[in-house]
CSV table of N, CA and C in Angstrom, one decimal:
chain,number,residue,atom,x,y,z
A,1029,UNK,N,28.1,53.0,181.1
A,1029,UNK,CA,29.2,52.7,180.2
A,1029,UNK,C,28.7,52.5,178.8
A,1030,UNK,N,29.3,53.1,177.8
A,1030,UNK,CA,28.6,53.4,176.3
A,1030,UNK,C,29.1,51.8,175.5
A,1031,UNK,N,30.6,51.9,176.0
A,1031,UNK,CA,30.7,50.2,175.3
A,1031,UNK,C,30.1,49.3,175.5
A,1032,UNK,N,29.9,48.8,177.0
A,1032,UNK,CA,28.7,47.9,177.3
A,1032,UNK,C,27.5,47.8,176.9
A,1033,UNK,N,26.5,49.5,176.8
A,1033,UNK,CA,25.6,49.2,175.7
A,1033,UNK,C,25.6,48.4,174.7
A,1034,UNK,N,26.6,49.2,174.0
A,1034,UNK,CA,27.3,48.8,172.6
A,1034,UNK,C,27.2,47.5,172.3
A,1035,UNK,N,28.0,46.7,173.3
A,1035,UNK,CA,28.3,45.6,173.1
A,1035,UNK,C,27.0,44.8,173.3
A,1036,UNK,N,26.0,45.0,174.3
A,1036,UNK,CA,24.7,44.5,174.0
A,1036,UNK,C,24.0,44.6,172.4
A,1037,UNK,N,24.0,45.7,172.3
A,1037,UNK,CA,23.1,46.0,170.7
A,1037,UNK,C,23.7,44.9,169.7
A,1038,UNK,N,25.1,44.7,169.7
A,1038,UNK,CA,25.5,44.0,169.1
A,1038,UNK,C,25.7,42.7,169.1
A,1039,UNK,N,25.6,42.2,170.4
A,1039,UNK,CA,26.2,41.1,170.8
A,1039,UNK,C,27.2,40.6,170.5
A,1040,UNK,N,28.0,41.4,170.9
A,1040,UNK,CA,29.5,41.3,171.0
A,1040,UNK,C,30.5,41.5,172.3
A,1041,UNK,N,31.4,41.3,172.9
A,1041,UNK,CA,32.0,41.8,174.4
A,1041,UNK,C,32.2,42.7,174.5
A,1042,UNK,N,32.2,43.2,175.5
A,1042,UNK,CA,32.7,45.0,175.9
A,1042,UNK,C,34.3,45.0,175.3
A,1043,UNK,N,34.8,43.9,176.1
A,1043,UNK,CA,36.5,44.3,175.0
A,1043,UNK,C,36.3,44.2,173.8
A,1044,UNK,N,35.9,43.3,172.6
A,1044,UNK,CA,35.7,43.2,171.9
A,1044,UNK,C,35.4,44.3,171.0
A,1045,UNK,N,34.0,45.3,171.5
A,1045,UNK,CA,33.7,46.7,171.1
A,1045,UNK,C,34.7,48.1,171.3
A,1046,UNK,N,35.6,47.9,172.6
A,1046,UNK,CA,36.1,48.8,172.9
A,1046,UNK,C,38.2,48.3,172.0
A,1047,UNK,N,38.2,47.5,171.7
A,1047,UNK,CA,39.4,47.0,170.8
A,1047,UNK,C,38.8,47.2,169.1
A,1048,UNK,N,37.8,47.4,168.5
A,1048,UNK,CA,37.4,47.7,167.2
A,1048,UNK,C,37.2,49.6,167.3
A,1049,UNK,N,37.0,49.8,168.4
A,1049,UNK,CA,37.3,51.3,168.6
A,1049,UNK,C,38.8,52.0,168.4
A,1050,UNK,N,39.5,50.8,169.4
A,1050,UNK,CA,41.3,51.3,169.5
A,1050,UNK,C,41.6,51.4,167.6
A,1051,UNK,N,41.3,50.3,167.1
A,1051,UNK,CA,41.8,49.8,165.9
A,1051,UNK,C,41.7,51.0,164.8
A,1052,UNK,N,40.0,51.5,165.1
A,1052,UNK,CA,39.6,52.3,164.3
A,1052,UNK,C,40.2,54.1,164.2
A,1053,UNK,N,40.6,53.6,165.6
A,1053,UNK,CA,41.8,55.0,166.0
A,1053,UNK,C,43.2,54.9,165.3
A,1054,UNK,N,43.4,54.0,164.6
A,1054,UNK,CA,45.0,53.8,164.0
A,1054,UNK,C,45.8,53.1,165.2
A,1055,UNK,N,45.3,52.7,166.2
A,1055,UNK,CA,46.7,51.8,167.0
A,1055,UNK,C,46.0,50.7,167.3
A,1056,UNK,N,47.3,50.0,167.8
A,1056,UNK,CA,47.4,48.3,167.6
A,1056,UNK,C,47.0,47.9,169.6
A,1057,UNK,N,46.2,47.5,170.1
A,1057,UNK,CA,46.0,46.8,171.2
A,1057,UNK,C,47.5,46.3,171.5
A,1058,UNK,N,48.3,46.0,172.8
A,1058,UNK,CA,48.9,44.9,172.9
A,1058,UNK,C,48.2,43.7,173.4
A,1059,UNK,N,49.1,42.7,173.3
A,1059,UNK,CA,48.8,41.1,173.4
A,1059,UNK,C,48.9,40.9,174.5
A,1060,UNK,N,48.4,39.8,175.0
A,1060,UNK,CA,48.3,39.6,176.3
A,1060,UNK,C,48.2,37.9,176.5
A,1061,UNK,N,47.3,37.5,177.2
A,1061,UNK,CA,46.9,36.0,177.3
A,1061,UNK,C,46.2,35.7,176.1
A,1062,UNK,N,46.5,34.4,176.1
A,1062,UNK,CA,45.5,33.6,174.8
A,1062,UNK,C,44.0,34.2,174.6
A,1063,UNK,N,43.4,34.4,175.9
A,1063,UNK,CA,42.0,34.8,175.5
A,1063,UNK,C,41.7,36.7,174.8
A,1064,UNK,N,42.8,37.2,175.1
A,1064,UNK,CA,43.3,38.5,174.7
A,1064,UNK,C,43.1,38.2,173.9
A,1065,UNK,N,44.1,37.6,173.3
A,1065,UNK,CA,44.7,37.2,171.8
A,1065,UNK,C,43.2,36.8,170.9
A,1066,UNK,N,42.4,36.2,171.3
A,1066,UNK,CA,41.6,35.9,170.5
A,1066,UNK,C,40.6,37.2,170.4
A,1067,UNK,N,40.3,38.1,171.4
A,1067,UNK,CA,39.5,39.1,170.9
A,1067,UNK,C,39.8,40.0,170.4
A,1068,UNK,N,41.5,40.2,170.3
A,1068,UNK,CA,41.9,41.3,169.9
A,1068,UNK,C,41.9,40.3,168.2
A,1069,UNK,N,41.7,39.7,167.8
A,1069,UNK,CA,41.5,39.0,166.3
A,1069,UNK,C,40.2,39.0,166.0
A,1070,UNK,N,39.5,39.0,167.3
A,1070,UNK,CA,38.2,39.0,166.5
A,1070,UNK,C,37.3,40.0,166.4
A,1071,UNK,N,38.3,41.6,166.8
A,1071,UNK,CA,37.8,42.9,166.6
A,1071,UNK,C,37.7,42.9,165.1
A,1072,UNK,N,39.1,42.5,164.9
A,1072,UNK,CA,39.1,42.9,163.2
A,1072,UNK,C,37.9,42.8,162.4
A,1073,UNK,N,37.2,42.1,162.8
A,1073,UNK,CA,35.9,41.7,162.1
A,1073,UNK,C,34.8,42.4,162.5
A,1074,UNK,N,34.7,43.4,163.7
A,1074,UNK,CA,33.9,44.2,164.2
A,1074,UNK,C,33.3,45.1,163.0
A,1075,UNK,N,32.2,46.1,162.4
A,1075,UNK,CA,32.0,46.4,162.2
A,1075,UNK,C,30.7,47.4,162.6
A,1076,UNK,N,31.4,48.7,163.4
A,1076,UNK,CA,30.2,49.4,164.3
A,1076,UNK,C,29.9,50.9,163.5
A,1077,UNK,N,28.5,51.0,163.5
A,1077,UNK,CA,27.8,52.0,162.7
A,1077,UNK,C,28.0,53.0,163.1
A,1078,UNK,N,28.0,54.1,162.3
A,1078,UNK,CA,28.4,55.7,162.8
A,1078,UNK,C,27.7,56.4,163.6
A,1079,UNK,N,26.3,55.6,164.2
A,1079,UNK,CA,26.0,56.1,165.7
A,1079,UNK,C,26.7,55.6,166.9
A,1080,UNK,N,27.1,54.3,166.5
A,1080,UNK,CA,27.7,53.5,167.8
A,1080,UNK,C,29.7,54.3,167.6
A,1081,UNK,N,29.8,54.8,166.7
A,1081,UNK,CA,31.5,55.2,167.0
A,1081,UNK,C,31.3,56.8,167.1
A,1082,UNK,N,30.4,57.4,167.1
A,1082,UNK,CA,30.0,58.8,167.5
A,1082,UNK,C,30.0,58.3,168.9
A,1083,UNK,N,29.4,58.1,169.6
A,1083,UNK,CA,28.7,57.4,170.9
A,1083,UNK,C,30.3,57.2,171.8
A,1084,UNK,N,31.1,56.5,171.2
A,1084,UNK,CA,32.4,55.9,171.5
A,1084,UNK,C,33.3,56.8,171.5
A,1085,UNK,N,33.4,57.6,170.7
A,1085,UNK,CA,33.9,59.0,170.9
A,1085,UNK,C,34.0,59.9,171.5
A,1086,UNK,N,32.6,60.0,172.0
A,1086,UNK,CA,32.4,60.8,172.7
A,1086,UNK,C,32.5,60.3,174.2
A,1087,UNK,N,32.4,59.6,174.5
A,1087,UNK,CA,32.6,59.0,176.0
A,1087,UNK,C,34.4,58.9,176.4
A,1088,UNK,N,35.0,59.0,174.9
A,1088,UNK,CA,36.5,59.1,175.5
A,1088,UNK,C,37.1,60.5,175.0
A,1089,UNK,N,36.5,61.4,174.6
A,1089,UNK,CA,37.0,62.6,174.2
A,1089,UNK,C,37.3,63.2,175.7
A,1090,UNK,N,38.3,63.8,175.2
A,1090,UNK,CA,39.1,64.8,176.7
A,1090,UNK,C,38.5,66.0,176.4
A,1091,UNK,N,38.2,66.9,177.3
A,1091,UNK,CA,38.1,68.0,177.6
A,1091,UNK,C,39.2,69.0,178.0
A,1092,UNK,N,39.5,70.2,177.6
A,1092,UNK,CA,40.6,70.7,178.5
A,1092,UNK,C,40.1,71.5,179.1
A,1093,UNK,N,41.1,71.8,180.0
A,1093,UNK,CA,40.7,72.7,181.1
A,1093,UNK,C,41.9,73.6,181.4
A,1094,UNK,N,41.8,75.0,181.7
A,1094,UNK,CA,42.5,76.0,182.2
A,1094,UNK,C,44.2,75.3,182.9
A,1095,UNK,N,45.1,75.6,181.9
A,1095,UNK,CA,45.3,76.7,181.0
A,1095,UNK,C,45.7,75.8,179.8
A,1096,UNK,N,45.1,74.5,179.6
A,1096,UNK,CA,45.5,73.9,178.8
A,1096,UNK,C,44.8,74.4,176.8
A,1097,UNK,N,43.1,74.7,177.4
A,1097,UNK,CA,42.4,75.5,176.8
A,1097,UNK,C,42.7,77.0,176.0
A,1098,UNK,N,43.5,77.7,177.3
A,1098,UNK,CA,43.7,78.9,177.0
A,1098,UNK,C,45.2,78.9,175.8
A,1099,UNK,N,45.7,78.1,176.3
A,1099,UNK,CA,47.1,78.0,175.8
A,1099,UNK,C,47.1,77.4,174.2
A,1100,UNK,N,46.0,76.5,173.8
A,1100,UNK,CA,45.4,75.7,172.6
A,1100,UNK,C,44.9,76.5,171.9
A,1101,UNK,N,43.9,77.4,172.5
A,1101,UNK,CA,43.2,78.2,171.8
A,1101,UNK,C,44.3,80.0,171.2
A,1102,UNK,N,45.4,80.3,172.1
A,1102,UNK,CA,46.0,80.9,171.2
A,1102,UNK,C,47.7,80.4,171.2
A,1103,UNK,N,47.6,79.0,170.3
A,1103,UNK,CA,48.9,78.2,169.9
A,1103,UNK,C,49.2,78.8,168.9
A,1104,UNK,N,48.8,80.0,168.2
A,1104,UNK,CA,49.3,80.4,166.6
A,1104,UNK,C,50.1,82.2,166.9
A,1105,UNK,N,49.7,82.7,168.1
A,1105,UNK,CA,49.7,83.8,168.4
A,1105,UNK,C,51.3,83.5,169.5
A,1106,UNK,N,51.3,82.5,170.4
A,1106,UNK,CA,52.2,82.0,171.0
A,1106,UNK,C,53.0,80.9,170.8
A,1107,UNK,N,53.1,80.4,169.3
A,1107,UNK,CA,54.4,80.3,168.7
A,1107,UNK,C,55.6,80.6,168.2
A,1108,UNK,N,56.5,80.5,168.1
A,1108,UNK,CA,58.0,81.3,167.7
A,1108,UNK,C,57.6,81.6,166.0
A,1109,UNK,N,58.1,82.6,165.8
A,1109,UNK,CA,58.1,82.7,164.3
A,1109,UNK,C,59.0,82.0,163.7
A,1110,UNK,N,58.3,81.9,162.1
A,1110,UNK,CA,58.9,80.7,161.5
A,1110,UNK,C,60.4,81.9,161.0
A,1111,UNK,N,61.0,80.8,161.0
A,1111,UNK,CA,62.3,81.4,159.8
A,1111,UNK,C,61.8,82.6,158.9
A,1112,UNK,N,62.6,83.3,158.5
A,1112,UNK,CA,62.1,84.3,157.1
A,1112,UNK,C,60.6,85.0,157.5
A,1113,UNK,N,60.4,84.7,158.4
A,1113,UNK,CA,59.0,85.7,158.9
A,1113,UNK,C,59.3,87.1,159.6
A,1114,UNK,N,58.8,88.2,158.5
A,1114,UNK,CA,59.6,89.2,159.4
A,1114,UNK,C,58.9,90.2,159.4
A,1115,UNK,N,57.2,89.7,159.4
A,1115,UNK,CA,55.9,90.2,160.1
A,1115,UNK,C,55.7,90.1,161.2
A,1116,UNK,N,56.4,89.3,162.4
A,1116,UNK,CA,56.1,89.0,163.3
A,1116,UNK,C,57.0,89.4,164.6
């Protein structure tokens, strides 16, 4: 588990590193119990280097897979034509 490293190098909690991740994605954790509440406040103050959120990234990036792949890769050829398009 890459956050656990993480949170060693840093000495910081695995939620702690993995909520300064969420944050850094643009969304908000929800609340929970008081002890929640405190680490999800004291992400805000997290500050993780561009190896450690490469690293983080990449352990939660999705992969696609058939036909999700196939269907992604030609979304421009299998869209509706726009209005006023009358090349297509």
């Amino acid at each position: 588990m890459r956050r656990t490293v993480i949170a060693a190098e840093t000495g910081l909690t695995s939620a702690r590193v993995g909520l300064a991740w969420v944050l850094r994605q643009g969304l908000l954790p929800v609340l929970g119990t008081l002890a929640q509440v405190h680490d999800n406040l004291g992400a805000l103050a997290v500050r993780l280097d561009g190896k450690q959120l490469e690293r983080l990234d990449a352990a939660t990036r999705v992969h696609r897979a058939y036909p999700y792949d196939f269907l992604y890769d030609r979304r421009a050829a299998l869209a509706p034509p726009e209005p006023g398009d009358r090349d297509r």
